[in-house]
Coordinates of C-alpha atoms in Angstrom, one line a residue:
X1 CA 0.0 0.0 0.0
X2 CA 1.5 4.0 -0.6
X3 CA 2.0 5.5 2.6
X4 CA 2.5 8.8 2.9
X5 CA 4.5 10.7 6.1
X6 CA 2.4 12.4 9.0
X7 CA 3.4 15.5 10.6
X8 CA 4.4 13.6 13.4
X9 CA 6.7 11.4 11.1
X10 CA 4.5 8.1 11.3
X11 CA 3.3 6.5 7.9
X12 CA -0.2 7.2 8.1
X13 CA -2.1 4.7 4.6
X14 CA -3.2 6.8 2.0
X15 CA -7.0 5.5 2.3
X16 CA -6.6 7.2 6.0
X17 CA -5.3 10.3 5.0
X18 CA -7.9 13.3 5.6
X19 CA -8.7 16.0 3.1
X20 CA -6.1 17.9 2.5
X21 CA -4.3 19.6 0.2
X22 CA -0.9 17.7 0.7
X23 CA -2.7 14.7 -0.4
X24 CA -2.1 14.3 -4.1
X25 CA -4.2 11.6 -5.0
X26 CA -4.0 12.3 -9.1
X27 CA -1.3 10.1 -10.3
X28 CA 1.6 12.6 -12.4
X29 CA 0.7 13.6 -15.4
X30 CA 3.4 12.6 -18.2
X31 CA 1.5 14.2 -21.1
X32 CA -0.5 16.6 -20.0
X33 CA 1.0 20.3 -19.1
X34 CA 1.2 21.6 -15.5
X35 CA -0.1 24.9 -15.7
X36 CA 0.4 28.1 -12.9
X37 CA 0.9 31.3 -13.2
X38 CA 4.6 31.1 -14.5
X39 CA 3.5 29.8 -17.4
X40 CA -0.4 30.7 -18.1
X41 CA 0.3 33.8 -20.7
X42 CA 3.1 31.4 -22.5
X43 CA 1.0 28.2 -23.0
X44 CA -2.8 29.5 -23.2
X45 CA -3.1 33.6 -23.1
X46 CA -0.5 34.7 -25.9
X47 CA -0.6 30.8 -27.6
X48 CA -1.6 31.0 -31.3
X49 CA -3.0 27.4 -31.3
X50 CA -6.0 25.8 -29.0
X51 CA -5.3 23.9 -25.6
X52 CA -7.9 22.2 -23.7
X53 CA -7.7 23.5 -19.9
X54 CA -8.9 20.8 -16.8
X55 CA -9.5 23.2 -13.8
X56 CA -9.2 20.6 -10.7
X57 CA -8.4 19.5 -7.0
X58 CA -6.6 16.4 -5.7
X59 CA -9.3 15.9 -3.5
X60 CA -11.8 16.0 -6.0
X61 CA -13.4 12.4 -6.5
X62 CA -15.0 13.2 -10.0
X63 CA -11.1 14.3 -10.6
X64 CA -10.0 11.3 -9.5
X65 CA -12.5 8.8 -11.8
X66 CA -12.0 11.6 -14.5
X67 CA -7.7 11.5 -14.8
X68 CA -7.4 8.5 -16.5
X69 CA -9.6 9.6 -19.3
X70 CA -8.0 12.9 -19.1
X71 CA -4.5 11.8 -19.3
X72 CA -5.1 9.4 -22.4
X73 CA -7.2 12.4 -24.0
X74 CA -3.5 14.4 -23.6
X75 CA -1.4 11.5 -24.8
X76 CA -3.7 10.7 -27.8
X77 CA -3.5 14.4 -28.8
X78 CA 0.0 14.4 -28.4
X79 CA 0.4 12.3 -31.2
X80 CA -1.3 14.7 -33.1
X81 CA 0.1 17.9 -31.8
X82 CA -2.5 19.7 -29.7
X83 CA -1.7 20.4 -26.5
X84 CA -4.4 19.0 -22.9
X85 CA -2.8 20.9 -20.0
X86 CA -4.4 21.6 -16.0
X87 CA -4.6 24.2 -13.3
X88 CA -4.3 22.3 -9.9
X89 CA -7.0 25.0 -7.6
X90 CA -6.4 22.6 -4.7
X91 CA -5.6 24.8 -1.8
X92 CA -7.3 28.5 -3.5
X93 CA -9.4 29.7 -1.5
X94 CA -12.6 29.5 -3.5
X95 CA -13.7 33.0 -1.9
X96 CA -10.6 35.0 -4.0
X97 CA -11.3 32.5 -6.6
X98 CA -14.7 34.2 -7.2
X99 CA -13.7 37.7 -6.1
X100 CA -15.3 37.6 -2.9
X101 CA -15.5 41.4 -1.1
X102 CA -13.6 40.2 1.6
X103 CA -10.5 39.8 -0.3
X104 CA -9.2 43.0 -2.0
X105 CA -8.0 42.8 -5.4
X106 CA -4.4 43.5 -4.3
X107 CA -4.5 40.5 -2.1
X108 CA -5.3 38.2 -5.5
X109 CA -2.4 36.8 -7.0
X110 CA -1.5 35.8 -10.7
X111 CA -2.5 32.1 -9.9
X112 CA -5.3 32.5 -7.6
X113 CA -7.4 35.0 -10.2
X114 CA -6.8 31.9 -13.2
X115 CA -9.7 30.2 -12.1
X116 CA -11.9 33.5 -10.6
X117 CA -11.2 34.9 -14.7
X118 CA -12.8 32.0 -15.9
X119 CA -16.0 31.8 -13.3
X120 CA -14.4 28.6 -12.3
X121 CA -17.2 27.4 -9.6
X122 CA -16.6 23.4 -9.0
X123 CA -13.9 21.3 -10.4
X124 CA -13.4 19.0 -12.4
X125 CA -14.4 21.7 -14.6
X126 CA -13.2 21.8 -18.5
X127 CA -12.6 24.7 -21.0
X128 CA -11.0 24.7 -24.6
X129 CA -9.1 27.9 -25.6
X130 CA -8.5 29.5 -28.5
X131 CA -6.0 31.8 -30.3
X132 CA -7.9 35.5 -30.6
X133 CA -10.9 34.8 -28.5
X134 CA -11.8 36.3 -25.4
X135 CA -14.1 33.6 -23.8
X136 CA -13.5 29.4 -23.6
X137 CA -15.4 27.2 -24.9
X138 CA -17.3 25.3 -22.3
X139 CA -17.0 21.1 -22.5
X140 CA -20.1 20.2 -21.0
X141 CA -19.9 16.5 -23.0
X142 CA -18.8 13.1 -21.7
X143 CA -16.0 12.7 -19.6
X144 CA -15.3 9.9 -21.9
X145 CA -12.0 9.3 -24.3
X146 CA -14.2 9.7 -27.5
X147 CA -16.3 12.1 -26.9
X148 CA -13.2 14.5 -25.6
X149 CA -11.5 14.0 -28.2
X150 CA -14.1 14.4 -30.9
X151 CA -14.8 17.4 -29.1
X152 CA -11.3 18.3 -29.6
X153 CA -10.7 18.0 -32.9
X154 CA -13.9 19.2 -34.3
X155 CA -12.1 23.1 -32.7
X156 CA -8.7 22.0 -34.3
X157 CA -7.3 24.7 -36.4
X158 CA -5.6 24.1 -39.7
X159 CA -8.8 23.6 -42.1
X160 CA -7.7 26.7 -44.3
X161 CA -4.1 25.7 -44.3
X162 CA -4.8 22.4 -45.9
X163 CA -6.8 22.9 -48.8
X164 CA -7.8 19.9 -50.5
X165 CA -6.5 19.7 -54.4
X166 CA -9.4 17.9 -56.1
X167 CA -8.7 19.1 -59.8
X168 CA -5.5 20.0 -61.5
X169 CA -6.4 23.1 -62.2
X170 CA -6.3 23.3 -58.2
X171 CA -3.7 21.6 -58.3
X172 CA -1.4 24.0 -60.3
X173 CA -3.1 27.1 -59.2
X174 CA -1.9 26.1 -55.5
X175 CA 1.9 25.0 -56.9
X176 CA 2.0 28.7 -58.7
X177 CA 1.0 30.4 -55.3
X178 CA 4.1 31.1 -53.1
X179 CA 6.6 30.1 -55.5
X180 CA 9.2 31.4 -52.7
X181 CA 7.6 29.0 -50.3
X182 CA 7.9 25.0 -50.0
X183 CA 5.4 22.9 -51.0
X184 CA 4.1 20.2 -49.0
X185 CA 1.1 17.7 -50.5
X186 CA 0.0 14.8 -48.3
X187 CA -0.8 11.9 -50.8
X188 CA -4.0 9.7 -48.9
X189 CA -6.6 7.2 -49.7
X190 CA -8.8 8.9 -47.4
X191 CA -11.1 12.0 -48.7
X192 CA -10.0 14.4 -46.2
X193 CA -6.7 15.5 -44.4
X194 CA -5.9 13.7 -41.1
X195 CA -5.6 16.2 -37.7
X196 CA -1.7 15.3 -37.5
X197 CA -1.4 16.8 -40.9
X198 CA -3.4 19.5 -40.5
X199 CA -1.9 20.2 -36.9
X200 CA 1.8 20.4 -39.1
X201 CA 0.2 22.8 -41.8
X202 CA -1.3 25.6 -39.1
X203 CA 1.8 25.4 -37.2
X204 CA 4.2 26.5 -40.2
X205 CA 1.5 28.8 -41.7
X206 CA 3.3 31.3 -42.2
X207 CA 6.1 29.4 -43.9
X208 CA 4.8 26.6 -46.0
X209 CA 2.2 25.6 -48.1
X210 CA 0.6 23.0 -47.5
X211 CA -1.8 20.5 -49.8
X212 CA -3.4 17.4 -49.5
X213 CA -5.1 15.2 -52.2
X214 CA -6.6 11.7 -51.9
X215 CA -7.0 8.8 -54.0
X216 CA -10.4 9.5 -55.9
X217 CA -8.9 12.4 -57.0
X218 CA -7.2 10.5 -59.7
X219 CA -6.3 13.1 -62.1
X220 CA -5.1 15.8 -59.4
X221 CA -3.2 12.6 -57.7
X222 CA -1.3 11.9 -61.1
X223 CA -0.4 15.9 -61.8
X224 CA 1.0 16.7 -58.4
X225 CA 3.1 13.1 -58.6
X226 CA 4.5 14.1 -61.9
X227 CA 5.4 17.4 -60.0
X228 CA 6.7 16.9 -56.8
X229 CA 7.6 12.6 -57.4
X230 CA 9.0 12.5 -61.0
X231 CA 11.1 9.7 -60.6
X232 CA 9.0 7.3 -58.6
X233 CA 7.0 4.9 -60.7
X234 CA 4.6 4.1 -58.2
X235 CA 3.7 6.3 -55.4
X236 CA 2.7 4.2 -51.9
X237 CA 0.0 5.7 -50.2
X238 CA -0.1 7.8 -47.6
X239 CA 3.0 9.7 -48.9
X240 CA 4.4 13.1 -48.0
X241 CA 6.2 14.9 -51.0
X242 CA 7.5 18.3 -51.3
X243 CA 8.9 21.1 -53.9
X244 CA 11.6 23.1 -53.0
X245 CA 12.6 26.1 -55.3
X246 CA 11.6 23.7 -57.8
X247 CA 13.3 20.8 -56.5
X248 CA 11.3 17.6 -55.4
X249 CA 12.1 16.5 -52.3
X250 CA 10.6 13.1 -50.3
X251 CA 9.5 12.0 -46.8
X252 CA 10.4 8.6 -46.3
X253 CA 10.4 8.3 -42.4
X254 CA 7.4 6.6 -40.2
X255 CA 4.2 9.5 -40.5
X256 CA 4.4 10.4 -37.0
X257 CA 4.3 13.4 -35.5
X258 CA 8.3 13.7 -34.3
X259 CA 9.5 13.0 -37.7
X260 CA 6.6 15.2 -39.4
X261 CA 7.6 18.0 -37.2
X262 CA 11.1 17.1 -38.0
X263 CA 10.5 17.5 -41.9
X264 CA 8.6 20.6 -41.8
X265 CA 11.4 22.3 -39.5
X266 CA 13.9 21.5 -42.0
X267 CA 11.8 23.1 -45.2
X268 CA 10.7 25.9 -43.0
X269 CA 12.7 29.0 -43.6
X270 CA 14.3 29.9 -40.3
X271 CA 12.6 33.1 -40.4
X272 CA 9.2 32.4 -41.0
X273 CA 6.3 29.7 -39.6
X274 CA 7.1 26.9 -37.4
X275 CA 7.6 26.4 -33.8
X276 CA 11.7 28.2 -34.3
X277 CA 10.0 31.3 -35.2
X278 CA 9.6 33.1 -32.4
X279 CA 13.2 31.7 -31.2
X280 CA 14.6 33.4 -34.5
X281 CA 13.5 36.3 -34.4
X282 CA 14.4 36.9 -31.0
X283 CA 17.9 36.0 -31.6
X284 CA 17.7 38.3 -34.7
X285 CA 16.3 41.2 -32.5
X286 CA 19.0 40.9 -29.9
X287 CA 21.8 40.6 -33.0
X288 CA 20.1 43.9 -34.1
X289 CA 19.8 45.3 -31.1
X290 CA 23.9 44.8 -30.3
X291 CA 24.5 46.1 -33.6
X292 CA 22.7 49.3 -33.5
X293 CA 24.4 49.7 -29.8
X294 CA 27.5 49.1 -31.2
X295 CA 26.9 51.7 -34.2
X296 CA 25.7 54.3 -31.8
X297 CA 28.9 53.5 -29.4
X298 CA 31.0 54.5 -32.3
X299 CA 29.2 57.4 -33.4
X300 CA 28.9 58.6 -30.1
X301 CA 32.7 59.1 -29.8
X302 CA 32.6 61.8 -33.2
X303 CA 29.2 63.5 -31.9
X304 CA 28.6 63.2 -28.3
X305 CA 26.0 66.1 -28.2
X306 CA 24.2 64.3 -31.1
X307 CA 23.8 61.1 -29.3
X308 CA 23.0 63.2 -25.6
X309 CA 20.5 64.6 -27.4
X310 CA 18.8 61.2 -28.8
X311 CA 15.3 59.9 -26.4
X312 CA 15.7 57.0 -24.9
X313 CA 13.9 54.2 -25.8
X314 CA 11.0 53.3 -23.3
X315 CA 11.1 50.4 -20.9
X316 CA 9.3 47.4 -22.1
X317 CA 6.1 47.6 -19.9
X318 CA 6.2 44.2 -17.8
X319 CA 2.5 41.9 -18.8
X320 CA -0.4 43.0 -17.0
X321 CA -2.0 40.4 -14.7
X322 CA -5.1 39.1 -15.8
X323 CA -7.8 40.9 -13.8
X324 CA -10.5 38.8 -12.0
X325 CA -14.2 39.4 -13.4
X326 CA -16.1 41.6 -11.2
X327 CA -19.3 40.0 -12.5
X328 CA -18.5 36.5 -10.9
X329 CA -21.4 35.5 -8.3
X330 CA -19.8 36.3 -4.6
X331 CA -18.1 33.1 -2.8
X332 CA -20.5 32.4 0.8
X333 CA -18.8 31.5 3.6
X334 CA -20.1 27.7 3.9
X335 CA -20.7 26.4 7.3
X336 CA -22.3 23.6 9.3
X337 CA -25.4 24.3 11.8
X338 CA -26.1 21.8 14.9
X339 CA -29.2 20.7 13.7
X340 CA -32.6 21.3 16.1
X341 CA -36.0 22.5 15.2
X342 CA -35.4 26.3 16.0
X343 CA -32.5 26.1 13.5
X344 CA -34.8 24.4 11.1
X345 CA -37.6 26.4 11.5
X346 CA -35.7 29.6 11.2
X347 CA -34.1 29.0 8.0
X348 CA -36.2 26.2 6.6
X349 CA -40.0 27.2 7.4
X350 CA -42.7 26.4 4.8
X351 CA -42.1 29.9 3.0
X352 CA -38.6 29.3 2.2
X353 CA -37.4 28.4 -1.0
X354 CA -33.9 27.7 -0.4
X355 CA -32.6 24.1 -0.3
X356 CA -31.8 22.8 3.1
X357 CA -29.4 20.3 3.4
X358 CA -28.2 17.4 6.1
X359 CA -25.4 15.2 7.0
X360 CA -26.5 12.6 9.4
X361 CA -23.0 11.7 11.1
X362 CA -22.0 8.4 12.3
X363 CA -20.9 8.2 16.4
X364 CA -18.5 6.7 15.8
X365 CA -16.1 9.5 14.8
X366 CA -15.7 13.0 16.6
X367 CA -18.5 15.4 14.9
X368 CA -15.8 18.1 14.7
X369 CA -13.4 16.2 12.8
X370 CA -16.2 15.2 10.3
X371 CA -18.0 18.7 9.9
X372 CA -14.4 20.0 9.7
X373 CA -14.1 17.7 6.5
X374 CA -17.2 18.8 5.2
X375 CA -16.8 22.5 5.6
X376 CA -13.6 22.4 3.7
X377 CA -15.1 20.5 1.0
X378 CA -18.2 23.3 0.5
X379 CA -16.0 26.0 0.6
X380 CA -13.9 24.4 -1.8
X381 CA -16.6 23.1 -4.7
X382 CA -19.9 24.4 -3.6
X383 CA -18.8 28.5 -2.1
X384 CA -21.4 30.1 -4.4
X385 CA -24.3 28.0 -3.2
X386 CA -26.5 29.7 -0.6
X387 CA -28.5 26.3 0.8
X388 CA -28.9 25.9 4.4
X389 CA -26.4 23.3 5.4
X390 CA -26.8 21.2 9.2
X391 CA -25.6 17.9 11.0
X392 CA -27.0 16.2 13.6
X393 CA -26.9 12.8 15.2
X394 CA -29.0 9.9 13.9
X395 CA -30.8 9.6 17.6
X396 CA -31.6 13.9 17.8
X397 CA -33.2 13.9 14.1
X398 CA -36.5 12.1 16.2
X399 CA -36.6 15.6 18.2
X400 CA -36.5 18.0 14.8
X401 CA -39.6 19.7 14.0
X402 CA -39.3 19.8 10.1
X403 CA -42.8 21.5 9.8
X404 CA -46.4 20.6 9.8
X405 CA -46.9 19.9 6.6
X406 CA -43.5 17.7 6.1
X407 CA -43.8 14.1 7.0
X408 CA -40.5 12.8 7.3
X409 CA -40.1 9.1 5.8
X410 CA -37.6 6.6 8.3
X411 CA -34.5 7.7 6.8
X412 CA -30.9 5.3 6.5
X413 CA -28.2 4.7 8.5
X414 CA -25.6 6.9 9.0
X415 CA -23.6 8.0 6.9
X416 CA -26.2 9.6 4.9
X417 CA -27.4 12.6 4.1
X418 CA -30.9 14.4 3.0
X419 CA -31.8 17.4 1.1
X420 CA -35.2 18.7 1.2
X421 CA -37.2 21.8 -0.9
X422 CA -39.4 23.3 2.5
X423 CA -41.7 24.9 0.0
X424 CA -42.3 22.4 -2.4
X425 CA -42.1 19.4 0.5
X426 CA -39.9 17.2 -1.8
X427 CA -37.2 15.6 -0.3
X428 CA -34.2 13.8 -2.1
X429 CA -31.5 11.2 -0.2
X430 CA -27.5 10.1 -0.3
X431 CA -25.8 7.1 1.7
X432 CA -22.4 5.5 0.6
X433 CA -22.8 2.6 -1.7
X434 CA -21.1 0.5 1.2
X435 CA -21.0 1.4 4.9
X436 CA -17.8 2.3 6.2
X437 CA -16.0 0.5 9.0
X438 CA -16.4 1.8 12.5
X439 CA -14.3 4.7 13.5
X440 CA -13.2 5.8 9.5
X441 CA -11.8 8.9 8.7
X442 CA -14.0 11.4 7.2
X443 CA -12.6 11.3 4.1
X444 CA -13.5 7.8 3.8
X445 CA -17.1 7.8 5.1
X446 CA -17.6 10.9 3.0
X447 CA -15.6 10.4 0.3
X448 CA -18.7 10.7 -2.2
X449 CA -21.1 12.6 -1.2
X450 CA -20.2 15.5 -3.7
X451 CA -21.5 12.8 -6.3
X452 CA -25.0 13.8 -4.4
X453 CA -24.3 17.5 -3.8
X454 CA -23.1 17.6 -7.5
X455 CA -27.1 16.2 -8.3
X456 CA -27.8 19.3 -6.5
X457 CA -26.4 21.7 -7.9
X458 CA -26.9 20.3 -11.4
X459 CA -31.1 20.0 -10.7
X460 CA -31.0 16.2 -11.7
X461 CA -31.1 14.8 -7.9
X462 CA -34.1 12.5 -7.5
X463 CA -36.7 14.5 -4.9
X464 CA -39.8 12.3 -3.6
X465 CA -43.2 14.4 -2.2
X466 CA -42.7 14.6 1.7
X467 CA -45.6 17.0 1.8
X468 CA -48.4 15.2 4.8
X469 CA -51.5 14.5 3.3
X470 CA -54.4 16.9 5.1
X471 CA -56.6 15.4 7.6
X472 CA -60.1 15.0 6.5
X473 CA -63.3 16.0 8.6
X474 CA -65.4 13.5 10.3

């Protein structure tokens, strides 16, 4: 079993381990990118290609079921060249995460306002960015492998770069274009390009020209062979093929992305397109930059109250941090009332509309230890709600007055837990799907009741009528 070290220096095992932020229950990530503020305005703000963003916690059980599928969404991407990357919120508090008044705006690092900017309210939660827009598009799909993916690639990028050549008059109308430029075709027997190769064509837009033609485009296919593969008799399918300044030149290595990306960095020019781009340039600027200073040294000597007189250049202003919306619905401080019928009748009377909820707690562990759990775990997922939340011991719930017209049915053991519409009289139920042992730690006897709160939130919780049928006269 993985143990993990106490504060006392004991192993403590990792299915006894209370909420906590230090617990990092997600296995590493190999192909997915860690995102933070370091690297936000790098990989997603000032990226000219789409990323899919998981906002999570550690602690987060639909995280947990959900990584898996997450981390072979990133890995089957990856092969393809779009990025899957995450933004751990464990440990945020959720109240600057939502710009809660409490917390003024100079108090609200880089990091923390990531997931306030994007009305982040309950994790797993999943966005898909794109070059040039202001908003993410929502995921609200399956958290399945297919369905993610799909999702994915019906946003890919790279449709206009890869036109396909279905006639030679295309075809020689796209070989005249550019003539500076290299050409890359993708010979297929499919109809349309694959996302690798269209992936590879947005990347060095700016470049190379990129074509594709499949097989039922016979004529086009025999025109652009005699063009770019002269020599070959026969031309095995899927084939890459380029023209340099005129020159046919050949891919012959496996049609993976490595070696793709490989090939198109060597036809790139080295100051145009591609992933070295922005490398080049930069180097050019500084070469430029130490001439000009090295020009102006020398001309300073021969006319010093020339150069005196010269304006300096103004300092680069550093990135502005992305401001938090002010529009984001405030965080609520969530906590736990001792459940008895003044408490319910003040906040959950017949006239009320608000949802009240209860966690029925086991005796066998310390009530603070287990509303402690749950407290961190509404403030973390559920801040913006504003339901009424209470615990109370299996034996007191016999003494709550929940209201005249509420007739409560016999409810489960504990662990369990109860949520109940006053106004309406409907009343909806959560228990573990197996009882705990005696004695375990909160995390473990509560470790899914956010499936339940989740319901909740979402409006899809099953509610029963509670309401007591009226007494009829004799």
């Amino acid at each position: 079993m993985i143990l993990e070290i106490s504060e006392d220096g004991d192993p403590v095992p990792l299915n006894e381990v209370t909420l906590s932020c230090a617990v990092k229950s997600l296995p590493p990530a190999s192909s997915v990118i860690e995102l933070s503020q370091k690297n936000w305005q790098k990989e997603v703000a000032k990226s000219d290609d789409i990323i899919l963003v998981e906002f999570f916690s550690p602690r987060c059980g639909h995280c947990q079921q959900f990584a898996p599928v997450y981390e072979a969404v990133a890995k089957s991407m990856a092969e393809v060249g779009i990025r899957v990357g995450r933004v751990d919120v464990c440990g945020l508090p959720f109240s600057i995460l939502t710009h809660h008044s409490r917390f003024p705006f100079s108090q609200v690092t880089q990091e923390q306002s990531i997931a306030g900017q994007f009305q982040i309210q309950g994790v797993p939660t999943v966005k898909l960015f794109k070059p040039r827009e202001s908003a993410p598009i929502d995921y609200q799909g399956a958290r399945t492998l297919k369905d993610v993916t799909n999702f994915l690639l019906e946003h890919q990028l790279g449709g206009a770069q890869t036109p396909v050549l279905s006639s030679p008059a295309k075809a020689d109308s796209f070989l005249a274009a550019s003539p500076e430029k290299p050409h890359v075709v993708l010979f297929s027997k499919k109809a349309t390009p694959p996302p690798m190769f269209k992936q590879l064509c947005y990347k060095f837009r700016s470049g190379i020209q990129c074509g594709f033609v499949g097989e039922k485009h016979a004529q086009s296919l025999e025109a652009l062979k005699a063009k770019l593969a002269p020599e070959e008799e026969t031309l095995g399918l899927p084939a890459i093929r380029a023209l340099v300044k005129g020159a046919p030149k050949a891919f012959h290595g496996d049609l993976k992305y490595p070696e793709l990306l490989a090939f198109f960095q060597s036809l790139a020019p080295k100051s145009a397109g591609g992933p070295t781009s922005h490398a080049t340039s930069s180097a050019g600027k500084k070469g430029a930059s130490a001439s000009s200073s090295s020009s102006s040294s020398s001309s300073s000597s021969s006319s010093s109250s020339s150069s005196s007189s010269a304006p300096e250049p103004e300092p680069e202003k550093p990135a502005a941090e992305p401001a938090v919306r002010a529009d984001l619905p405030a965080a609520l401080p969530q906590h736990i009332e001792h459940l008895s019928s003044s408490q319910w009748k003040a906040a959950c009377s017949a006239s009320q509309g608000t949802l009240c909820v209860a966690f029925v707690l086991p005796t066998d562990s310390p009530a603070e230890a287990q509303t402690a759990w749950l407290e961190e775990l509404l403030n973390l997922q559920y801040a913006t709600q504003g339901y009424h939340w209470f615990w109370a011991a299996p034996e007191e719930l016999r003494d709550v007055d929940f209201g005249e017209h509420i007739q409560m049915p016999a409810l489960g053991e504990a662990p369990m837990a109860f949520a109940l519409n006053p106004r309406r009289a409907r009343l909806a139920q959560w228990a573990p799907e197996e009882k705990p042992a005696p004695e375990a730690a909160p995390a473990q006897a509560w470790g899914q009741v956010s499936r339940f709160l989740d319901r909740l939130v979402g409006g899809d919780a099953h509610f029963v009528s509670v309401r007591r049928a009226p007494k009829e006269d004799l």
